[in-house]
Coordinates of C-alpha atoms and ligand atoms in Angstrom, one line a residue:
M1 CA 14.0 65.7 -33.0
S2 CA 15.0 62.3 -31.6
T3 CA 12.7 60.6 -29.1
V4 CA 13.6 58.4 -26.2
I5 CA 11.8 55.1 -26.4
E6 CA 10.8 53.1 -23.4
S7 CA 12.7 49.9 -22.6
E8 CA 10.9 46.8 -23.8
P9 CA 10.9 43.6 -21.7
I10 CA 14.0 41.5 -22.5
V11 CA 12.3 38.2 -22.7
T12 CA 9.5 37.6 -25.2
S13 CA 7.2 34.7 -25.5
G14 CA 10.1 32.2 -25.5
G15 CA 11.4 30.0 -28.2
T16 CA 13.9 32.7 -29.3
S17 CA 17.6 32.2 -28.9
V18 CA 19.7 34.0 -26.3
Q19 CA 21.4 35.8 -29.2
D20 CA 18.0 37.1 -30.4
D21 CA 17.2 38.4 -26.9
V22 CA 20.7 40.0 -26.6
D23 CA 20.2 41.7 -30.1
R24 CA 16.7 43.0 -29.2
F25 CA 17.9 44.3 -25.9
M26 CA 20.9 46.0 -27.5
R27 CA 18.7 47.7 -30.2
G28 CA 16.8 49.4 -27.4
V29 CA 20.0 50.5 -25.6
V30 CA 21.4 51.9 -28.8
E31 CA 18.1 53.7 -29.7
R32 CA 17.9 55.2 -26.2
S33 CA 21.6 56.2 -26.1
P34 CA 22.7 57.0 -29.6
N35 CA 26.2 58.0 -30.6
E36 CA 27.8 56.4 -27.5
P37 CA 29.7 53.4 -29.0
E38 CA 31.9 52.7 -26.0
F39 CA 28.8 52.5 -23.8
H40 CA 27.1 50.1 -26.2
Q41 CA 30.3 47.9 -26.3
A42 CA 30.5 47.7 -22.5
V43 CA 26.7 47.0 -22.1
H44 CA 26.8 44.3 -24.9
E45 CA 29.7 42.5 -23.2
V46 CA 27.8 42.4 -19.9
V47 CA 24.4 41.5 -21.3
E48 CA 25.9 38.6 -23.3
S49 CA 27.2 37.1 -20.1
V50 CA 24.4 38.0 -17.8
L51 CA 21.3 37.4 -19.9
P52 CA 21.2 33.6 -19.6
F53 CA 21.6 34.1 -15.8
V54 CA 18.7 36.5 -15.8
M55 CA 16.6 34.1 -17.8
D56 CA 17.2 31.5 -15.1
H57 CA 16.3 33.9 -12.3
K58 CA 12.8 35.2 -12.9
V59 CA 13.1 37.7 -10.1
Y60 CA 15.6 39.7 -12.1
Q61 CA 13.4 39.8 -15.1
E62 CA 10.3 40.8 -13.1
H63 CA 12.2 43.6 -11.5
K64 CA 13.7 44.8 -14.8
I65 CA 17.2 44.8 -13.4
L66 CA 19.1 44.9 -16.7
E67 CA 16.8 47.6 -18.0
R68 CA 17.4 49.7 -14.9
L69 CA 21.1 49.1 -14.9
T70 CA 21.5 50.4 -18.5
E71 CA 20.2 53.8 -17.4
P72 CA 22.4 55.9 -15.0
D73 CA 20.7 57.4 -11.9
R74 CA 21.7 60.8 -13.3
I75 CA 24.3 62.7 -15.4
I76 CA 25.5 66.1 -14.4
S77 CA 27.1 68.2 -17.1
F78 CA 28.6 71.6 -16.6
R79 CA 30.7 74.4 -18.0
V80 CA 34.3 74.8 -16.7
A81 CA 35.7 78.2 -17.5
W82 CA 39.2 79.1 -16.4
Q83 CA 42.1 81.4 -17.3
D84 CA 45.3 80.1 -18.9
D85 CA 48.8 81.6 -18.3
H86 CA 48.3 84.2 -21.0
G87 CA 45.1 85.5 -19.4
Q88 CA 42.9 84.0 -22.0
T89 CA 39.6 82.5 -20.9
R90 CA 39.2 78.8 -21.8
V91 CA 36.0 76.8 -21.7
N92 CA 35.7 73.0 -21.2
R93 CA 32.9 70.7 -20.4
G94 CA 32.8 68.8 -17.1
Y95 CA 30.7 65.8 -16.1
R96 CA 29.8 63.4 -13.3
V97 CA 27.8 60.3 -14.2
E98 CA 26.2 59.1 -11.0
Y99 CA 25.4 55.6 -12.2
T100 CA 24.1 53.6 -9.2
N101 CA 24.2 53.9 -5.4
A102 CA 22.5 50.6 -4.8
I103 CA 25.3 49.2 -2.7
G104 CA 27.1 52.3 -1.5
P105 CA 27.9 55.9 -2.3
Y106 CA 28.6 56.7 -6.0
K107 CA 32.3 55.8 -6.5
G108 CA 34.7 56.1 -9.4
G109 CA 37.4 58.2 -11.0
L110 CA 37.7 61.4 -12.9
R111 CA 39.3 61.5 -16.3
F112 CA 40.9 64.6 -17.9
H113 CA 41.5 63.8 -21.5
P114 CA 40.5 65.6 -24.8
T115 CA 38.5 62.5 -25.8
V116 CA 36.1 62.7 -22.8
Y117 CA 32.4 62.9 -23.7
Q118 CA 29.2 61.6 -22.1
G119 CA 29.3 58.2 -23.8
L120 CA 32.9 57.5 -22.6
L121 CA 32.0 58.3 -19.0
K122 CA 28.8 56.3 -19.2
F123 CA 30.9 53.2 -20.3
L124 CA 33.4 53.7 -17.5
A125 CA 30.6 54.3 -14.9
F126 CA 28.8 51.2 -16.1
E127 CA 32.0 49.1 -15.8
Q128 CA 32.5 50.5 -12.4
T129 CA 29.2 49.2 -11.2
F130 CA 30.3 45.5 -11.6
K131 CA 33.9 46.2 -10.6
N132 CA 33.0 47.8 -7.3
S133 CA 30.5 45.1 -6.5
L134 CA 33.2 42.5 -7.1
T135 CA 35.5 44.1 -4.5
G136 CA 33.0 43.2 -1.8
L137 CA 33.2 46.7 -0.4
P138 CA 30.2 49.0 0.0
M139 CA 30.7 51.2 -3.1
G140 CA 28.2 52.3 -5.8
A141 CA 29.4 53.5 -9.1
G142 CA 30.2 56.7 -10.9
K143 CA 32.7 58.4 -13.2
G144 CA 33.4 61.9 -14.2
G145 CA 35.9 64.2 -15.9
A146 CA 36.4 66.8 -18.6
N147 CA 37.6 67.2 -22.1
F148 CA 40.6 69.0 -20.7
D149 CA 44.0 68.1 -22.0
P150 CA 46.6 68.4 -19.2
K151 CA 49.5 67.9 -21.6
G152 CA 51.7 71.0 -21.9
K153 CA 49.7 72.8 -19.2
S154 CA 51.6 74.6 -16.4
D155 CA 51.0 73.7 -12.7
G156 CA 49.2 77.0 -12.3
E157 CA 46.9 76.2 -15.3
V158 CA 46.1 72.7 -13.9
M159 CA 45.4 74.2 -10.5
R160 CA 43.0 76.8 -11.9
F161 CA 41.3 74.2 -14.0
C162 CA 40.9 71.9 -11.0
Q163 CA 39.5 74.7 -8.9
A164 CA 37.0 75.7 -11.6
F165 CA 35.9 72.1 -12.1
M166 CA 35.4 71.5 -8.3
T167 CA 33.6 74.8 -7.9
E168 CA 30.6 73.2 -9.7
L169 CA 31.3 69.5 -8.8
C170 CA 31.3 70.2 -5.0
K171 CA 27.5 70.7 -5.1
Y172 CA 27.0 67.1 -5.9
I173 CA 29.6 65.1 -4.0
G174 CA 30.4 64.2 -0.4
A175 CA 31.9 61.4 1.7
N176 CA 28.5 59.7 2.0
T177 CA 27.1 60.6 -1.4
D178 CA 29.7 60.5 -4.2
V179 CA 33.4 60.0 -3.8
P180 CA 35.5 60.7 -6.9
A181 CA 39.2 59.6 -7.4
G182 CA 41.8 59.6 -10.2
D183 CA 41.9 58.1 -13.7
I184 CA 43.7 59.1 -16.9
G185 CA 45.1 62.6 -16.5
V186 CA 44.1 62.8 -12.8
G187 CA 46.8 61.8 -10.2
G188 CA 47.9 63.0 -6.8
R189 CA 48.6 66.6 -8.0
E190 CA 45.1 67.0 -9.4
I191 CA 43.4 65.3 -6.4
G192 CA 45.3 67.7 -4.1
Y193 CA 44.0 70.8 -6.0
L194 CA 40.5 69.4 -6.2
F195 CA 40.4 68.5 -2.4
G196 CA 41.7 72.0 -1.5
Q197 CA 38.9 73.7 -3.5
F198 CA 36.2 71.4 -2.0
K199 CA 37.4 72.2 1.5
R200 CA 37.5 75.9 0.7
I201 CA 33.9 76.1 -0.6
R202 CA 32.1 73.5 1.5
G203 CA 34.1 74.1 4.7
T204 CA 34.4 70.5 5.7
F205 CA 37.4 68.2 5.9
E206 CA 36.0 64.9 4.8
G207 CA 37.0 61.9 2.7
V208 CA 35.2 63.3 -0.4
L209 CA 38.0 62.1 -2.7
T210 CA 40.3 59.1 -2.7
G211 CA 43.9 58.9 -4.0
K212 CA 44.7 61.8 -1.7
P213 CA 48.3 62.5 -0.8
L214 CA 49.3 60.8 2.5
E215 CA 49.5 64.1 4.5
F216 CA 45.7 64.7 4.3
G217 CA 44.0 61.4 4.5
G218 CA 45.5 59.3 1.6
S219 CA 46.1 55.6 2.0
L220 CA 49.4 53.8 1.6
I221 CA 49.4 51.6 -1.5
R222 CA 46.6 53.5 -3.2
P223 CA 49.0 54.8 -6.0
E224 CA 50.3 51.2 -6.4
A225 CA 47.0 49.4 -6.0
T226 CA 45.7 49.1 -9.6
G227 CA 49.0 47.9 -11.1
Y228 CA 49.7 45.6 -8.1
G229 CA 46.2 44.2 -8.2
T230 CA 46.5 43.5 -12.0
L231 CA 49.6 41.4 -11.3
Y232 CA 48.0 39.7 -8.2
F233 CA 45.1 38.7 -10.5
A234 CA 47.5 37.4 -13.2
E235 CA 49.2 35.3 -10.5
N236 CA 45.9 34.0 -9.3
M237 CA 44.9 32.9 -12.8
L238 CA 48.2 31.2 -13.3
E239 CA 48.2 29.5 -9.9
H240 CA 44.8 28.1 -10.7
V241 CA 46.4 26.2 -13.6
G242 CA 49.5 25.3 -11.6
D243 CA 51.8 28.0 -13.0
S244 CA 53.2 31.3 -11.8
M245 CA 54.5 34.7 -13.0
K246 CA 58.1 33.8 -12.2
G247 CA 60.2 34.0 -15.3
K248 CA 57.4 35.2 -17.6
V249 CA 58.1 37.8 -20.3
C250 CA 55.5 40.6 -20.1
T251 CA 54.5 43.4 -22.5
V252 CA 53.0 46.5 -20.8
S253 CA 51.3 49.3 -22.6
G254 CA 51.1 52.8 -21.2
S255 CA 53.6 54.4 -18.9
G256 CA 51.3 56.2 -16.4
N257 CA 50.2 55.2 -13.0
V258 CA 48.9 51.8 -13.7
A259 CA 51.7 50.7 -16.1
Q260 CA 54.4 51.9 -13.7
Y261 CA 53.1 49.8 -10.7
A262 CA 52.2 46.8 -12.9
T263 CA 55.8 46.8 -14.0
E264 CA 57.1 47.1 -10.4
K265 CA 55.0 44.2 -9.2
A266 CA 55.9 42.1 -12.2
L267 CA 59.6 42.6 -11.2
D268 CA 58.7 41.7 -7.6
M269 CA 57.3 38.4 -8.9
G270 CA 60.4 37.5 -10.9
A271 CA 59.0 38.4 -14.3
K272 CA 60.6 40.4 -17.1
V273 CA 59.0 43.5 -18.6
V274 CA 60.1 44.4 -22.1
T275 CA 57.8 47.2 -23.2
L276 CA 56.2 50.5 -22.1
S277 CA 54.3 53.0 -24.3
D278 CA 52.4 56.2 -24.5
S279 CA 50.2 57.7 -27.2
G280 CA 53.3 58.5 -29.2
G281 CA 54.7 55.0 -29.5
T282 CA 56.4 52.0 -27.8
V283 CA 59.8 51.3 -26.3
Y284 CA 61.0 47.8 -26.6
D285 CA 63.9 46.9 -24.2
P286 CA 65.0 43.3 -24.9
D287 CA 67.2 43.4 -21.8
G288 CA 64.1 44.1 -19.6
I289 CA 63.0 47.2 -17.7
D290 CA 64.7 46.7 -14.4
R291 CA 64.1 48.7 -11.1
E292 CA 66.7 51.3 -12.0
K293 CA 65.2 52.0 -15.4
L294 CA 61.7 52.0 -13.9
A295 CA 62.7 54.6 -11.3
W296 CA 64.0 56.7 -14.2
V297 CA 60.6 56.3 -16.1
M298 CA 58.7 57.3 -12.9
E299 CA 60.8 60.5 -12.6
L300 CA 60.3 61.1 -16.4
K301 CA 56.5 60.7 -16.3
N302 CA 55.5 61.9 -12.8
V303 CA 58.0 64.8 -12.2
R304 CA 59.2 66.0 -15.6
R305 CA 56.0 64.9 -17.4
G306 CA 58.1 63.9 -20.5
R307 CA 57.5 61.4 -23.3
I308 CA 58.4 57.7 -23.3
S309 CA 60.5 58.3 -26.5
E310 CA 63.1 59.8 -24.2
Y311 CA 63.8 56.3 -22.8
V312 CA 66.0 55.4 -25.7
E313 CA 68.2 58.5 -25.3
K314 CA 68.9 57.3 -21.8
F315 CA 69.0 53.6 -22.5
P316 CA 70.3 53.3 -26.1
K317 CA 70.1 49.5 -26.3
A318 CA 66.3 49.8 -26.3
E319 CA 64.3 50.6 -29.5
Y320 CA 61.6 53.2 -29.9
R321 CA 58.8 52.4 -32.3
A322 CA 57.0 55.6 -33.2
G323 CA 53.2 55.2 -33.5
A324 CA 53.4 51.5 -32.6
R325 CA 51.7 49.5 -29.8
P326 CA 53.5 46.8 -27.9
W327 CA 51.5 43.8 -29.0
D328 CA 53.8 42.5 -31.8
V329 CA 56.6 42.0 -29.2
P330 CA 56.6 38.3 -28.2
C331 CA 55.5 37.7 -24.6
D332 CA 54.0 35.2 -22.2
V333 CA 51.8 37.8 -20.5
A334 CA 50.2 40.9 -22.0
L335 CA 49.3 43.7 -19.6
P336 CA 47.3 46.5 -21.4
C337 CA 47.5 49.5 -19.0
A338 CA 46.8 52.5 -21.2
T339 CA 43.3 53.0 -22.5
Q340 CA 40.1 51.5 -24.0
N341 CA 40.2 49.6 -27.3
E342 CA 44.0 49.5 -27.5
V343 CA 44.1 45.8 -28.5
S344 CA 42.6 45.1 -31.9
K345 CA 41.6 41.7 -33.3
E346 CA 44.9 41.6 -35.3
D347 CA 46.9 42.5 -32.2
A348 CA 45.2 39.6 -30.3
E349 CA 46.0 37.2 -33.2
T350 CA 49.6 38.3 -33.1
L351 CA 49.8 37.9 -29.4
V352 CA 48.5 34.3 -29.7
K353 CA 50.7 33.5 -32.6
N354 CA 53.7 34.6 -30.5
G355 CA 52.7 32.4 -27.6
C356 CA 51.0 34.8 -25.2
K357 CA 49.1 32.7 -22.6
V358 CA 47.7 35.4 -20.2
V359 CA 46.1 38.8 -20.7
S360 CA 45.5 40.8 -17.5
E361 CA 43.9 44.2 -18.1
G362 CA 45.0 47.1 -16.0
A363 CA 43.1 49.5 -18.3
N364 CA 39.3 49.6 -18.6
M365 CA 38.0 47.7 -21.7
P366 CA 41.4 47.8 -23.5
S367 CA 40.5 44.8 -25.8
V368 CA 37.9 45.1 -28.6
P369 CA 35.2 42.4 -28.6
E370 CA 36.8 40.6 -31.6
A371 CA 40.1 40.5 -29.6
I372 CA 38.3 38.8 -26.7
D373 CA 36.9 36.2 -29.1
V374 CA 40.4 35.5 -30.2
Y375 CA 41.5 35.0 -26.5
M376 CA 38.6 32.7 -25.9
K377 CA 39.1 30.6 -29.0
N378 CA 42.7 30.1 -28.2
G379 CA 42.5 29.3 -24.4
V380 CA 44.2 32.5 -23.3
L381 CA 43.7 33.2 -19.6
Y382 CA 41.7 36.4 -20.0
G383 CA 41.5 38.6 -16.9
L384 CA 39.1 41.4 -18.0
G385 CA 39.5 44.9 -16.6
K386 CA 36.6 44.9 -14.2
A387 CA 38.1 42.0 -12.4
A388 CA 41.9 42.5 -13.0
N389 CA 42.0 46.3 -12.4
A390 CA 39.6 46.4 -9.4
G391 CA 42.6 46.7 -7.0
G392 CA 42.6 50.5 -7.5
V393 CA 39.1 51.2 -6.4
A394 CA 39.4 48.5 -3.7
V395 CA 42.1 50.4 -2.0
S396 CA 40.0 53.6 -2.6
G397 CA 37.4 51.8 -0.5
L398 CA 40.0 51.1 2.1
E399 CA 41.0 54.7 2.1
M400 CA 37.3 55.6 2.8
S401 CA 37.3 53.2 5.7
Q402 CA 40.5 54.7 7.1
N403 CA 39.0 58.2 6.8
S404 CA 35.9 57.2 8.6
L405 CA 37.9 55.6 11.4
R406 CA 40.2 58.6 11.4
L407 CA 43.3 56.4 11.4
S408 CA 45.8 54.9 8.9
W409 CA 46.8 51.3 8.3
T410 CA 50.4 50.3 7.5
R411 CA 51.6 49.5 4.0
E412 CA 51.7 45.8 4.9
E413 CA 48.1 45.9 6.3
V414 CA 46.7 47.5 3.1
D415 CA 48.7 45.3 0.8
E416 CA 47.5 42.2 2.6
K417 CA 43.9 43.4 2.3
L418 CA 44.4 44.2 -1.4
K419 CA 45.8 40.7 -2.0
G420 CA 42.8 39.2 -0.2
I421 CA 40.3 41.2 -2.2
M422 CA 41.9 40.2 -5.5
K423 CA 41.9 36.6 -4.4
G424 CA 38.2 37.0 -3.5
I425 CA 37.5 38.4 -7.0
H426 CA 39.3 35.4 -8.6
Q427 CA 37.2 33.0 -6.5
Q428 CA 34.0 34.7 -7.6
C429 CA 35.1 34.3 -11.2
V430 CA 35.8 30.6 -10.6
E431 CA 32.4 30.1 -8.9
Y432 CA 30.3 31.8 -11.6
G433 CA 32.5 31.3 -14.7
T434 CA 33.7 27.7 -14.7
E435 CA 32.6 25.8 -17.8
N436 CA 33.9 22.3 -18.7
G437 CA 36.7 22.6 -16.2
K438 CA 37.9 26.0 -17.5
V439 CA 37.3 29.4 -16.1
N440 CA 35.6 32.0 -18.3
Y441 CA 36.6 35.0 -16.3
A442 CA 34.5 37.4 -18.3
K443 CA 31.3 35.5 -17.6
G444 CA 32.2 34.8 -14.0
A445 CA 33.1 38.5 -13.2
N446 CA 30.0 39.9 -15.0
I447 CA 27.6 37.5 -13.3
A448 CA 29.1 37.8 -9.8
G449 CA 29.3 41.6 -10.1
F450 CA 25.7 41.8 -11.4
K451 CA 24.2 39.5 -8.8
K452 CA 25.0 41.6 -5.7
V453 CA 23.8 44.9 -7.3
A454 CA 20.7 43.1 -8.6
D455 CA 19.8 41.7 -5.2
A456 CA 20.2 45.1 -3.6
L457 CA 17.9 46.7 -6.2
V458 CA 15.3 44.0 -5.7
A459 CA 15.4 44.5 -1.9
Q460 CA 15.2 48.3 -2.2
G461 CA 12.0 48.4 -4.2
V462 CA 11.3 50.0 -7.6
H463 CA 13.4 53.1 -8.2
Ligands
NDP1 P1 47.6 57.9 -16.6 O1 47.1 59.2 -17.0 O2 48.6 57.9 -15.4 O3 48.4 57.2 -17.8 C1 47.8 56.9 -19.0 C2 48.7 56.2 -19.9 O4 48.0 55.7 -21.0 C3 49.7 57.2 -20.5 O5 50.9 56.5 -20.7 C4 49.1 57.7 -21.7 O6 49.9 58.2 -22.7 C5 48.4 56.4 -22.2 N1 47.3 56.7 -23.0 C6 46.2 57.4 -22.7 N2 45.3 57.5 -23.7 C7 45.9 56.9 -24.7 C8 45.5 56.7 -26.0 N3 44.4 57.2 -26.5 N4 46.4 56.0 -26.8 C9 47.5 55.5 -26.4 N5 48.0 55.7 -25.1 C10 47.1 56.4 -24.3 O7 46.4 57.0 -16.3 P2 46.2 55.6 -15.5 O8 47.5 54.9 -15.6 O9 45.7 56.0 -14.2 O10 45.1 54.9 -16.3 C11 45.4 53.9 -17.3 C12 44.2 53.0 -17.6 O11 43.9 52.3 -16.3 C13 42.9 53.7 -18.0 O12 42.2 52.8 -18.8 C14 42.2 53.8 -16.6 O13 40.8 53.9 -16.8 C15 42.5 52.5 -16.0 N6 42.4 52.4 -14.6 C16 43.0 53.3 -13.7 C17 42.9 53.2 -12.4 C18 43.6 54.1 -11.4 O14 43.5 53.8 -10.2 N7 44.3 55.1 -11.9 C19 42.0 52.1 -11.8 C20 41.5 51.2 -12.7 C21 41.7 51.4 -14.1 P3 49.9 59.7 -23.1 O15 50.7 60.4 -21.9 O16 50.6 59.8 -24.4 O17 48.5 60.2 -23.1
2IT2 O1 38.6 52.8 -13.2 C1 38.8 52.8 -11.9 O2 38.5 51.9 -11.2 C2 39.5 54.0 -11.3 N1 39.9 54.9 -12.1 C3 39.6 54.1 -9.8 C4 38.4 54.6 -9.2 C5 38.5 54.9 -7.7 O3 37.5 55.4 -7.2 O4 39.5 54.7 -7.1

């Protein structure tokens, strides 16, 4: 039997180093949440940045803010039973981690992927806490999903799975309580099926999900928002040092929602994108993935649900590297847009050796900690996920506003707001992360994201 130990105060009698305090704090986190390595990784990254700030602000110590923020409000876990096309009953596990509603209703995506388990969703919900805070919109944090693999499933199977999943989830969510959205394996099709089932059971038409198709309350620019925002953030980082995206060679990983619109916005900015990937391998197109090729990829991935390897059959001048990631292709700007821990220390060293100057993360926690150390040591402009990919949830927040107002803004209006929000995030990073004239974006984003939630928790009393 394992026991759950109570959290110890972070700060001891003094005289110990920050590193000792971080290590002691992390030992408690690991003991209380064993076997959740991604959660430990995400917490460690935040605690390293935030702990010195907490030391300087006694109020956060007294109110045990870091201790409270490393324990989610609640975790709901449930069985999802559904029938496949052969009439066989299948059983998956569904979750919703309701992390914190300190600054707004729980808000964050749903991931359908075979690797989903509690620890993965806790890491994603923890990251969401700081990301949502940075957007400046009133959104708390959550994440959910299931260990369901949509690959190779028919539309009917996906629909029945979504209906079974929502039959349980609908008890816990609502426009003012918890508002899920998409993530890996959950796009417009799945959101449509989930929304239909919520409406059928609860009998209300409300903005309970974001990323909805336009016909029933979706926002223009929501599908584009994460990828566009990642590029706006890269442009903001470059502008700050007197440079721009124009003419830059970019490597993109993934070929899903975020990767597609990151590529589109890179093209809009006059950059060249030379790679895309999926879990099978990478395509390298030295001529660049232009608009026509990108339109073909979107049809391949979003309609035919094919594999990126098919790219080289259509465009034979490109090369397919089975099992490989894009990071050994020389680039100025790396845009990881696939999944967590997809850039290793060695990948980061290769990127730096080949002259990469900017990393802007469309994915959540795609760089391992040792890769981040390599960026820092080599002066790479490092836009971490919780800042650089916040555009997606930001436009989800704008979708919630439009639903509440019962109206829709134009494409231009939403895009302008998105640009403003990304700029605001960049400014917060500059304010809290500037050290010796250089911006440490990780530190700045973590402290700025933490501060707003911490102040809300202090104001709301012990809970
Ligand atoms: P999609 O499901 O649309 O696409 C995911 C892409 O990443 C696919 O190309 C997929 O390849 C690849 N991928 C997934 N898992 C792995 C893996 N283990 N190894 C290699 N490649 C993998 O998801 P999104 O584009 O929406 O999400 C991508 C990332 O962006 C995730 O980290 C997500 O959390 C993050 N994000 C998404 C937001 C959104 O609004 N959608 C907002 C903010 C962040 P394959 O098809 O082979 O699995
Ligand atoms: O990781 C993320 O920020 C998302 N998957 C989007 C969440 C949302 O609520 O739009």
